[in-house]
Coordinates of C-alpha atoms in Angstrom, one line a residue:
M841 CA 285.2 314.6 148.4
S842 CA 284.9 317.0 151.3
S843 CA 286.2 320.6 151.1
E844 CA 288.7 319.7 153.9
Q845 CA 290.1 316.8 151.8
D846 CA 290.3 319.2 148.8
H847 CA 292.3 321.6 150.9
L848 CA 294.7 319.0 152.1
K849 CA 295.3 317.8 148.6
E850 CA 295.9 321.4 147.4
T851 CA 298.3 322.1 150.4
D852 CA 301.9 321.5 149.5
T853 CA 303.3 318.6 151.5
E854 CA 306.4 320.7 152.4
D855 CA 304.2 323.3 154.0
R856 CA 302.4 320.7 155.9
F857 CA 305.5 319.5 157.7
D858 CA 308.1 322.2 157.7
F859 CA 306.3 324.8 159.8
K860 CA 306.8 325.9 163.4
K861 CA 304.6 327.5 166.1
E862 CA 305.5 329.8 168.9
E863 CA 306.9 327.8 171.8
K864 CA 304.5 327.8 174.8
S865 CA 304.7 325.5 177.7
A866 CA 302.9 325.0 181.0
F867 CA 305.9 323.3 182.6
Q868 CA 309.3 322.2 181.4
T869 CA 312.5 320.9 183.0
E870 CA 315.9 322.5 182.7
K871 CA 318.4 321.2 180.2
G872 CA 320.3 318.0 181.1
L873 CA 319.6 314.9 183.0
N874 CA 319.9 314.0 186.7
E875 CA 317.8 312.7 189.6
E876 CA 316.2 316.2 190.0
T877 CA 315.1 316.0 186.4
I878 CA 313.5 312.5 187.0
R879 CA 311.8 313.7 190.2
A880 CA 310.4 316.8 188.4
I881 CA 309.0 314.7 185.5
S882 CA 307.5 312.1 187.8
E883 CA 305.9 314.6 190.2
D884 CA 304.5 316.7 187.4
K885 CA 302.8 313.5 186.1
D886 CA 301.7 312.4 189.6
E887 CA 303.1 308.9 188.9
P888 CA 303.0 305.9 191.3
E889 CA 306.2 305.2 193.3
W890 CA 307.0 302.1 191.3
M891 CA 307.3 304.1 188.0
Y892 CA 309.5 306.7 189.7
E893 CA 311.8 303.9 191.0
R894 CA 312.0 302.4 187.5
R895 CA 313.0 305.8 186.1
L896 CA 315.8 306.1 188.6
R897 CA 317.1 302.6 187.9
A898 CA 317.1 303.4 184.2
L899 CA 318.9 306.7 184.8
K900 CA 321.7 304.8 186.7
Q901 CA 322.0 302.4 183.8
F902 CA 322.2 305.2 181.3
Q903 CA 325.0 306.9 183.3
E904 CA 327.0 303.7 183.5
M905 CA 326.7 302.8 179.8
P906 CA 329.1 304.1 177.2
M907 CA 327.9 305.9 174.1
P908 CA 327.9 303.5 171.1
T909 CA 330.9 304.5 169.0
D910 CA 332.5 301.3 167.8
W911 CA 329.9 300.0 165.3
P912 CA 331.4 299.8 161.8
G913 CA 330.1 302.7 159.7
Q914 CA 327.7 304.0 162.3
P915 CA 326.4 307.6 162.2
D916 CA 328.4 310.2 164.1
L917 CA 326.8 310.9 167.4
S918 CA 329.4 313.3 168.8
E919 CA 326.9 316.2 168.6
V920 CA 324.4 314.3 170.8
D921 CA 324.9 316.0 174.2
I922 CA 322.2 315.2 176.7
D923 CA 323.2 318.1 178.8
E924 CA 322.0 320.4 176.0
I925 CA 318.6 318.7 175.6
V926 CA 315.4 319.7 177.4
P927 CA 313.9 316.3 178.1
Y928 CA 310.4 317.3 179.1
I929 CA 308.0 320.0 177.9
R930 CA 304.4 319.9 178.9
P931 CA 302.4 322.0 176.4
D932 CA 300.0 324.7 177.6
V933 CA 296.8 322.6 177.4
D934 CA 294.2 322.8 180.1
V935 CA 293.2 319.1 180.0
R936 CA 296.2 317.1 181.2
A937 CA 294.9 313.7 179.9
G938 CA 294.2 315.1 176.5
V939 CA 290.8 315.9 175.0
D940 CA 288.5 313.9 172.7
D941 CA 287.3 316.9 170.7
W942 CA 289.7 318.8 168.4
T943 CA 287.9 322.0 169.0
E944 CA 288.9 322.0 172.7
L945 CA 292.6 322.3 171.8
P946 CA 294.3 325.7 171.8
D947 CA 294.2 327.2 168.3
E948 CA 298.0 326.9 167.7
I949 CA 298.0 323.2 168.5
K950 CA 294.8 322.4 166.7
D951 CA 296.2 324.2 163.6
T952 CA 299.3 322.1 163.8
F953 CA 297.4 318.9 163.5
D954 CA 295.0 320.3 160.9
K955 CA 297.9 321.1 158.7
L956 CA 299.2 317.5 159.2
G957 CA 295.8 316.2 158.1
I958 CA 295.2 314.1 161.3
P959 CA 291.5 315.1 162.0
E960 CA 290.6 314.4 158.4
A961 CA 292.3 311.0 158.5
E962 CA 290.4 310.1 161.7
K963 CA 287.1 310.8 160.0
N964 CA 287.8 308.7 156.9
A965 CA 290.1 305.7 157.7
L966 CA 290.8 305.2 161.4
S967 CA 289.4 303.4 164.4
G968 CA 291.1 305.8 166.8
V969 CA 293.7 308.6 167.0
G970 CA 296.2 309.9 169.5
A971 CA 298.1 313.1 169.0
Q972 CA 301.2 314.1 170.9
Y973 CA 302.6 317.6 171.0
E974 CA 306.1 318.0 172.6
S975 CA 306.1 315.6 175.6
E976 CA 302.4 315.1 176.2
V977 CA 299.4 313.6 174.3
V978 CA 296.9 316.4 173.7
Y979 CA 294.2 314.5 171.9
Q980 CA 292.9 310.9 172.2
N981 CA 289.8 309.3 170.8
M982 CA 288.6 305.8 170.1
Q983 CA 285.4 304.7 168.2
E984 CA 282.7 303.6 170.7
R985 CA 282.2 300.3 169.0
W986 CA 285.7 299.1 169.8
E987 CA 285.5 300.3 173.4
E988 CA 282.4 298.2 173.8
K989 CA 284.5 295.2 172.8
G990 CA 287.0 295.9 175.4
V991 CA 289.7 297.5 173.2
I992 CA 291.7 300.1 175.0
F993 CA 293.5 302.9 173.2
C994 CA 294.8 305.7 175.4
N995 CA 297.9 307.6 176.2
M996 CA 300.6 306.0 178.3
D997 CA 300.2 308.4 181.2
E998 CA 296.6 307.5 181.5
A999 CA 297.4 303.8 181.2
V1000 CA 299.9 304.0 184.1
R1001 CA 297.0 305.3 186.3
E1002 CA 294.0 303.5 184.9
H1003 CA 295.5 300.1 183.8
E1004 CA 298.3 299.9 186.3
D1005 CA 298.5 296.0 186.5
I1006 CA 298.9 295.5 182.7
V1007 CA 301.4 298.3 182.4
R1008 CA 303.4 297.3 185.4
E1009 CA 303.7 293.8 184.1
H1010 CA 304.8 294.8 180.6
F1011 CA 306.5 298.2 180.7
M1012 CA 310.3 297.7 180.0
T1013 CA 310.5 294.4 181.8
T1014 CA 310.9 291.5 179.3
C1015 CA 310.6 293.2 175.9
V1016 CA 312.8 296.3 176.0
P1017 CA 314.6 296.5 179.4
P1018 CA 316.6 299.6 180.0
S1019 CA 319.8 297.4 180.0
D1020 CA 319.3 296.8 176.3
N1021 CA 321.3 299.8 175.2
K1022 CA 322.2 303.3 176.3
F1023 CA 319.3 305.0 174.5
A1024 CA 316.8 302.5 175.9
A1025 CA 318.1 303.4 179.3
L1026 CA 317.7 307.1 178.5
H1027 CA 314.2 306.4 177.3
G1028 CA 313.3 304.5 180.5
A1029 CA 314.5 307.4 182.6
V1030 CA 312.7 310.3 180.8
W1031 CA 309.8 308.7 178.8
S1032 CA 306.7 310.8 178.4
G1033 CA 303.5 310.3 176.4
G1034 CA 303.0 307.7 173.8
S1035 CA 300.2 305.1 173.2
F1036 CA 298.8 302.2 175.1
V1037 CA 296.9 299.6 173.0
Y1038 CA 295.2 296.6 174.5
V1039 CA 293.1 294.2 172.3
P1040 CA 291.2 291.4 174.1
E1041 CA 291.2 287.8 173.0
D1042 CA 289.6 287.1 169.6
V1043 CA 288.8 290.7 168.8
T1044 CA 289.8 292.1 165.4
V1045 CA 290.1 295.8 165.1
E1046 CA 289.2 296.2 161.4
M1047 CA 290.4 299.8 160.9
P1048 CA 293.8 301.0 161.9
V1049 CA 294.5 303.1 165.0
Q1050 CA 297.0 306.0 164.6
A1051 CA 299.3 308.1 166.8
Y1052 CA 301.1 311.2 165.6
F1053 CA 304.1 312.7 167.4
R1054 CA 305.1 316.3 166.7
M1055 CA 308.1 318.1 168.1
N1056 CA 307.7 321.9 167.9
S1057 CA 310.4 323.3 170.3
E1058 CA 314.0 323.8 169.5
G1059 CA 316.6 321.8 171.4
M1060 CA 314.1 319.3 173.0
G1061 CA 314.0 315.6 173.3
Q1062 CA 310.9 313.5 172.6
F1063 CA 310.7 310.1 174.3
E1064 CA 307.2 308.7 173.8
H1065 CA 306.6 305.1 174.7
T1066 CA 304.2 302.8 172.8
L1067 CA 303.0 299.6 174.5
I1068 CA 300.8 297.2 172.5
V1069 CA 299.3 294.0 174.0
A1070 CA 297.4 291.8 171.6
E1071 CA 295.8 288.8 173.3
E1072 CA 295.3 285.4 171.8
G1073 CA 293.5 285.4 168.5
S1074 CA 293.3 289.2 168.2
E1075 CA 294.3 291.5 165.4
V1076 CA 295.2 295.2 165.2
H1077 CA 297.1 297.6 162.8
Y1078 CA 298.9 300.5 164.5
I1079 CA 300.1 303.4 162.4
E1080 CA 302.6 306.0 163.7
G1081 CA 303.6 309.3 162.1
C1082 CA 306.4 311.7 163.3
S1083 CA 307.6 315.1 162.2
A1084 CA 309.4 318.2 163.4
P1085 CA 310.4 321.6 161.9
K1086 CA 314.0 322.5 161.3
Y1087 CA 316.0 324.5 163.8
S1088 CA 319.6 325.4 164.2
A1089 CA 320.1 323.4 167.4
F1090 CA 319.8 319.7 167.3
N1091 CA 316.7 317.8 168.5
L1092 CA 316.7 314.2 169.8
H1093 CA 314.0 311.6 169.3
S1094 CA 314.4 308.4 171.3
G1095 CA 311.2 306.6 171.4
G1096 CA 310.5 303.1 172.7
V1097 CA 308.1 300.5 171.3
E1098 CA 307.1 297.2 173.0
V1099 CA 304.7 294.8 171.3
F1100 CA 303.3 291.6 172.8
V1101 CA 301.8 289.3 170.2
G1102 CA 299.7 286.6 171.8
E1103 CA 299.1 283.1 170.5
D1104 CA 297.5 283.2 167.0
A1105 CA 297.4 287.0 167.2
H1106 CA 298.4 289.4 164.4
V1107 CA 299.9 292.9 164.8
Q1108 CA 301.0 295.2 162.0
Y1109 CA 303.0 298.2 163.0
S1110 CA 303.5 300.9 160.3
T1111 CA 305.5 304.1 160.7
V1112 CA 306.4 307.0 158.4
Q1113 CA 309.0 309.1 160.1
N1114 CA 309.7 312.5 158.6
W1115 CA 312.0 314.3 161.0
S1116 CA 313.9 317.5 160.1
K1117 CA 317.6 317.4 159.2
N1118 CA 318.6 318.6 162.7
T1119 CA 317.0 315.6 164.4
Y1120 CA 318.8 312.5 165.7
N1121 CA 316.4 309.6 165.5
L1122 CA 317.6 306.8 167.9
N1123 CA 314.8 304.4 168.8
T1124 CA 314.4 300.9 170.3
K1125 CA 311.5 298.8 169.0
R1126 CA 310.8 295.1 169.8
A1127 CA 308.1 292.5 169.6
L1128 CA 307.7 289.3 171.6
V1129 CA 305.7 286.8 169.4
E1130 CA 304.0 283.7 170.9
K1131 CA 302.9 280.4 169.2
N1132 CA 301.5 281.0 165.7
G1133 CA 301.5 284.7 166.3
R1134 CA 302.3 287.1 163.4
M1135 CA 304.2 290.4 163.6
E1136 CA 304.6 292.8 160.7
W1137 CA 306.9 295.9 160.7
I1138 CA 306.6 298.5 157.9
S1139 CA 308.9 301.4 158.3
G1140 CA 309.7 304.5 156.3
S1141 CA 312.6 306.7 157.6
M1142 CA 313.7 310.0 156.1
G1143 CA 314.5 313.6 157.0
S1144 CA 316.7 313.1 160.1
K1145 CA 320.4 314.0 160.3
A1146 CA 321.1 310.6 161.6
T1147 CA 318.9 307.5 162.3
M1148 CA 319.8 304.3 164.1
L1149 CA 316.6 302.2 163.9
Y1150 CA 316.5 298.4 164.0
P1151 CA 313.0 297.0 164.9
S1152 CA 313.4 293.5 166.3
S1153 CA 311.2 290.5 166.9
I1154 CA 311.8 287.5 169.2
L1155 CA 309.9 284.5 167.9
K1156 CA 309.2 282.7 171.2
G1157 CA 306.5 280.2 170.2
R1158 CA 306.3 277.4 167.6
G1159 CA 305.0 278.6 164.2
A1160 CA 305.5 282.3 165.1
S1161 CA 306.4 284.6 162.1
D1162 CA 307.8 288.0 161.4
N1163 CA 307.9 290.3 158.4
H1164 CA 310.0 293.4 158.1
I1165 CA 309.6 295.9 155.2
T1166 CA 311.8 299.1 155.4
I1167 CA 312.6 302.1 153.3
A1168 CA 315.3 304.6 154.0
F1169 CA 316.1 307.8 152.1
A1170 CA 319.3 309.8 152.7
G1171 CA 320.2 313.1 151.1
E1172 CA 323.1 315.6 151.7
G1173 CA 324.5 315.4 155.2
Q1174 CA 322.3 312.5 156.2
N1175 CA 323.4 309.1 157.6
I1176 CA 320.4 306.7 157.8
D1177 CA 321.3 303.5 159.4
T1178 CA 318.4 301.1 159.6
G1179 CA 317.6 297.4 159.5
A1180 CA 316.0 294.6 161.5
K1181 CA 316.7 291.9 164.0
V1182 CA 315.0 288.6 164.3
Y1183 CA 315.5 285.9 166.9
H1184 CA 314.2 282.5 166.0
N1185 CA 313.9 280.8 169.4
A1186 CA 311.4 278.1 168.6
P1187 CA 310.8 275.5 165.8
N1188 CA 308.9 276.2 162.6
T1189 CA 309.3 279.9 162.9
K1190 CA 309.6 282.1 159.8
S1191 CA 310.9 285.6 159.0
T1192 CA 311.3 287.8 156.0
I1193 CA 313.2 291.1 155.8
E1194 CA 312.9 293.4 152.8
S1195 CA 314.9 296.6 152.8
K1196 CA 314.9 299.4 150.2
S1197 CA 317.2 302.3 150.4
I1198 CA 317.8 305.4 148.3
S1199 CA 320.7 307.9 148.6
K1200 CA 321.5 311.1 146.7
D1201 CA 323.8 314.2 147.0
G1202 CA 326.4 312.4 149.1
G1203 CA 323.9 310.9 151.6
R1204 CA 324.6 307.5 153.1
T1205 CA 322.2 304.6 153.8
N1206 CA 323.1 301.4 155.5
Y1207 CA 321.2 298.1 156.2
R1208 CA 322.4 296.7 159.5
G1209 CA 320.6 293.4 160.4
L1210 CA 320.8 290.3 162.5
V1211 CA 319.1 287.0 162.1
H1212 CA 319.7 284.5 164.9
I1213 CA 318.4 280.9 164.8
A1214 CA 318.8 279.1 168.1
D1215 CA 319.8 275.5 168.5
G1216 CA 316.6 273.5 168.4
A1217 CA 314.7 275.9 166.3
E1218 CA 314.4 273.3 163.5
N1219 CA 312.4 273.7 160.3
S1220 CA 312.7 277.5 160.7
S1221 CA 313.3 279.7 157.7
T1222 CA 314.5 283.3 156.9
A1223 CA 314.9 285.3 153.8
V1224 CA 316.6 288.7 153.7
E1225 CA 316.5 290.9 150.6
C1226 CA 318.4 294.3 150.5
D1227 CA 318.0 296.6 147.5
A1228 CA 319.8 300.0 147.2
L1229 CA 319.4 302.7 144.7
M1230 CA 321.9 305.6 144.3
F1231 CA 321.6 308.8 142.4
D1232 CA 325.3 309.8 142.0
N1233 CA 328.9 308.8 142.6
E1234 CA 329.1 310.8 145.9
S1235 CA 326.4 308.8 147.6
T1236 CA 326.9 305.5 149.4
S1237 CA 324.9 302.5 150.4
D1238 CA 326.1 299.6 152.5
T1239 CA 324.7 296.3 153.6
M1240 CA 325.8 294.7 156.8
P1241 CA 323.8 291.5 157.3
Y1242 CA 324.8 289.2 160.2
M1243 CA 323.6 285.6 160.5
E1244 CA 323.9 283.5 163.6
I1245 CA 322.7 280.0 162.6
N1246 CA 323.0 277.4 165.4
E1247 CA 320.6 274.8 163.9
S1248 CA 321.2 272.7 160.8
K1249 CA 317.6 272.0 159.8
V1250 CA 316.8 275.4 158.6
D1251 CA 316.3 277.4 155.3
V1252 CA 318.3 280.6 155.1
A1253 CA 318.5 283.0 152.1
H1254 CA 320.1 286.4 151.5
E1255 CA 320.1 288.6 148.5
A1256 CA 321.5 292.1 148.0
T1257 CA 321.6 294.4 145.0
V1258 CA 323.1 297.9 144.7
G1259 CA 322.6 300.0 141.6
K1260 CA 322.3 303.5 140.1
I1261 CA 319.5 305.0 138.2
G1262 CA 320.4 304.0 134.6
D1263 CA 320.7 306.6 131.9
E1264 CA 319.0 304.2 129.5
D1265 CA 316.0 303.9 131.8
V1266 CA 315.7 307.7 132.1
F1267 CA 316.1 308.1 128.3
Y1268 CA 313.3 305.5 127.7
L1269 CA 310.9 307.4 129.9
Q1270 CA 311.9 310.7 128.4
S1271 CA 311.1 309.2 125.0
R1272 CA 307.6 308.7 126.4
G1273 CA 307.1 312.3 127.2
L1274 CA 308.5 312.6 130.8
D1275 CA 311.1 315.2 131.8
D1276 CA 314.3 314.1 133.7
D1277 CA 312.9 314.7 137.2
D1278 CA 309.6 313.0 136.5
A1279 CA 311.4 310.0 134.9
K1280 CA 313.5 309.6 138.0
Q1281 CA 310.5 309.9 140.3
M1282 CA 308.7 307.2 138.4
I1283 CA 311.7 304.9 138.7
V1284 CA 311.9 305.5 142.5
S1285 CA 308.1 305.0 142.9
G1286 CA 308.4 301.6 141.2
F1287 CA 311.4 300.8 143.4
I1288 CA 309.5 301.4 146.7
E1289 CA 306.2 300.0 145.5
P1290 CA 306.5 296.8 147.5
I1291 CA 306.4 299.0 150.6
T1292 CA 303.8 301.5 149.7
E1293 CA 301.3 298.8 148.6
E1294 CA 301.3 297.5 152.1
L1295 CA 300.1 300.9 153.5
P1296 CA 296.6 302.3 153.5
I1297 CA 296.1 304.4 150.4
E1298 CA 296.3 307.8 152.2
Y1299 CA 299.7 306.9 153.7
A1300 CA 301.1 305.4 150.5
V1301 CA 300.3 308.7 148.7
E1302 CA 301.9 310.7 151.5
L1303 CA 305.0 308.5 151.5
N1304 CA 305.5 308.8 147.8
R1305 CA 305.1 312.6 148.1
L1306 CA 307.7 312.8 150.9
V1307 CA 310.2 310.8 148.9
E1308 CA 309.5 313.2 145.9
L1309 CA 310.3 316.2 148.2
E1310 CA 313.4 314.5 149.5
M1311 CA 314.6 314.0 145.9
E1312 CA 314.0 317.7 145.3
G1313 CA 315.8 318.6 148.5
S1314 CA 312.8 320.5 149.8
L1315 CA 312.3 319.0 153.2
G1316 CA 314.1 320.0 156.4

């Protein structure tokens, strides 16, 4: 094991996430959102006219849409005031398109990602890495062997310039149009940074690619866009990590993810989001899955003040499949509203949704899901399983599944369980030599194991440690 690996293992996970750097920027917009803001962002990026026009259309839709307030049990969004958010901050980095050598970054930015363990992970377990700081990607690298096979992994700003035809065809057109919801429209207007992944036909990227998004400044919004195009017969695993330090003013994260899964292709999208407790996490993520394509979503969400996150898949082609695995953790003052949406629009499609939620100290978790099976999607099947674990009488956990079944020749199953950590379970483990905290941690680790076992070992260990810190109330 290298000395750097030893250092990361010895570094407290809390210290690795809950730190902040001096705020430095080369350019940033004023607070609020109007046409001048859009023009400033687009001009600073030197974007083509078509992207600027799409931003303006998205802004108009955002201004016309009401704030979502009528969903049963939804998180309180009354504090989310776009006029108090700085939507775009370009960090003070000389190389606008990002660098491919960590040593070329300014010391304070390099130190940030060193503490998060990203360079070390790149050396040991990844095909490529992108790292975003504030509104811009500052580091991007892909192993040469994948580039030689035609795989593209770059930041979205570069993709708009260098791969314009692919981006123009796919960017917020059929997968996540700005009209989808108010925060998708906001995202379409002010998006910045993010990842572009293109995998050619019949190419399997054997090691994951990872992007990490870090907010450092107080009162900012981060709006990265991820676009993944997996052609016929290809395969790729994309991992996303997110974090931010805690400030007194609220921050907003409203990312967008679009995944195009070609015929017989397989995409796995894994994310571990560890925002601070002053962050509102409001994302839109969706995949379009063609014939016999396979989509997997693995999501861990914790740390934010409020989360509304429902990755969705549209199964377009016969035999397409989708698998969702989610974990949510809510502590004091947190409302984590997560779930999944699946649309079966073709015959012989299959979906599974497995949700695990944990709440303590008065926190609230909620599974909010939709499964739609269209008329004619015969021989399709879906299974939804929701398990909730509560630590105390003050915490709550709700389940709001919604099924729209318009075809009779289908197989539909739903199961939900809600329970508390039992005194007898804790007592049994204490009789085996564990103290109260360690006993509860072991119970929780077993509860989330179906999710952690799907992640690479480095990320499974990190997720378990983050959950442990949430149980201690140490993060954010």
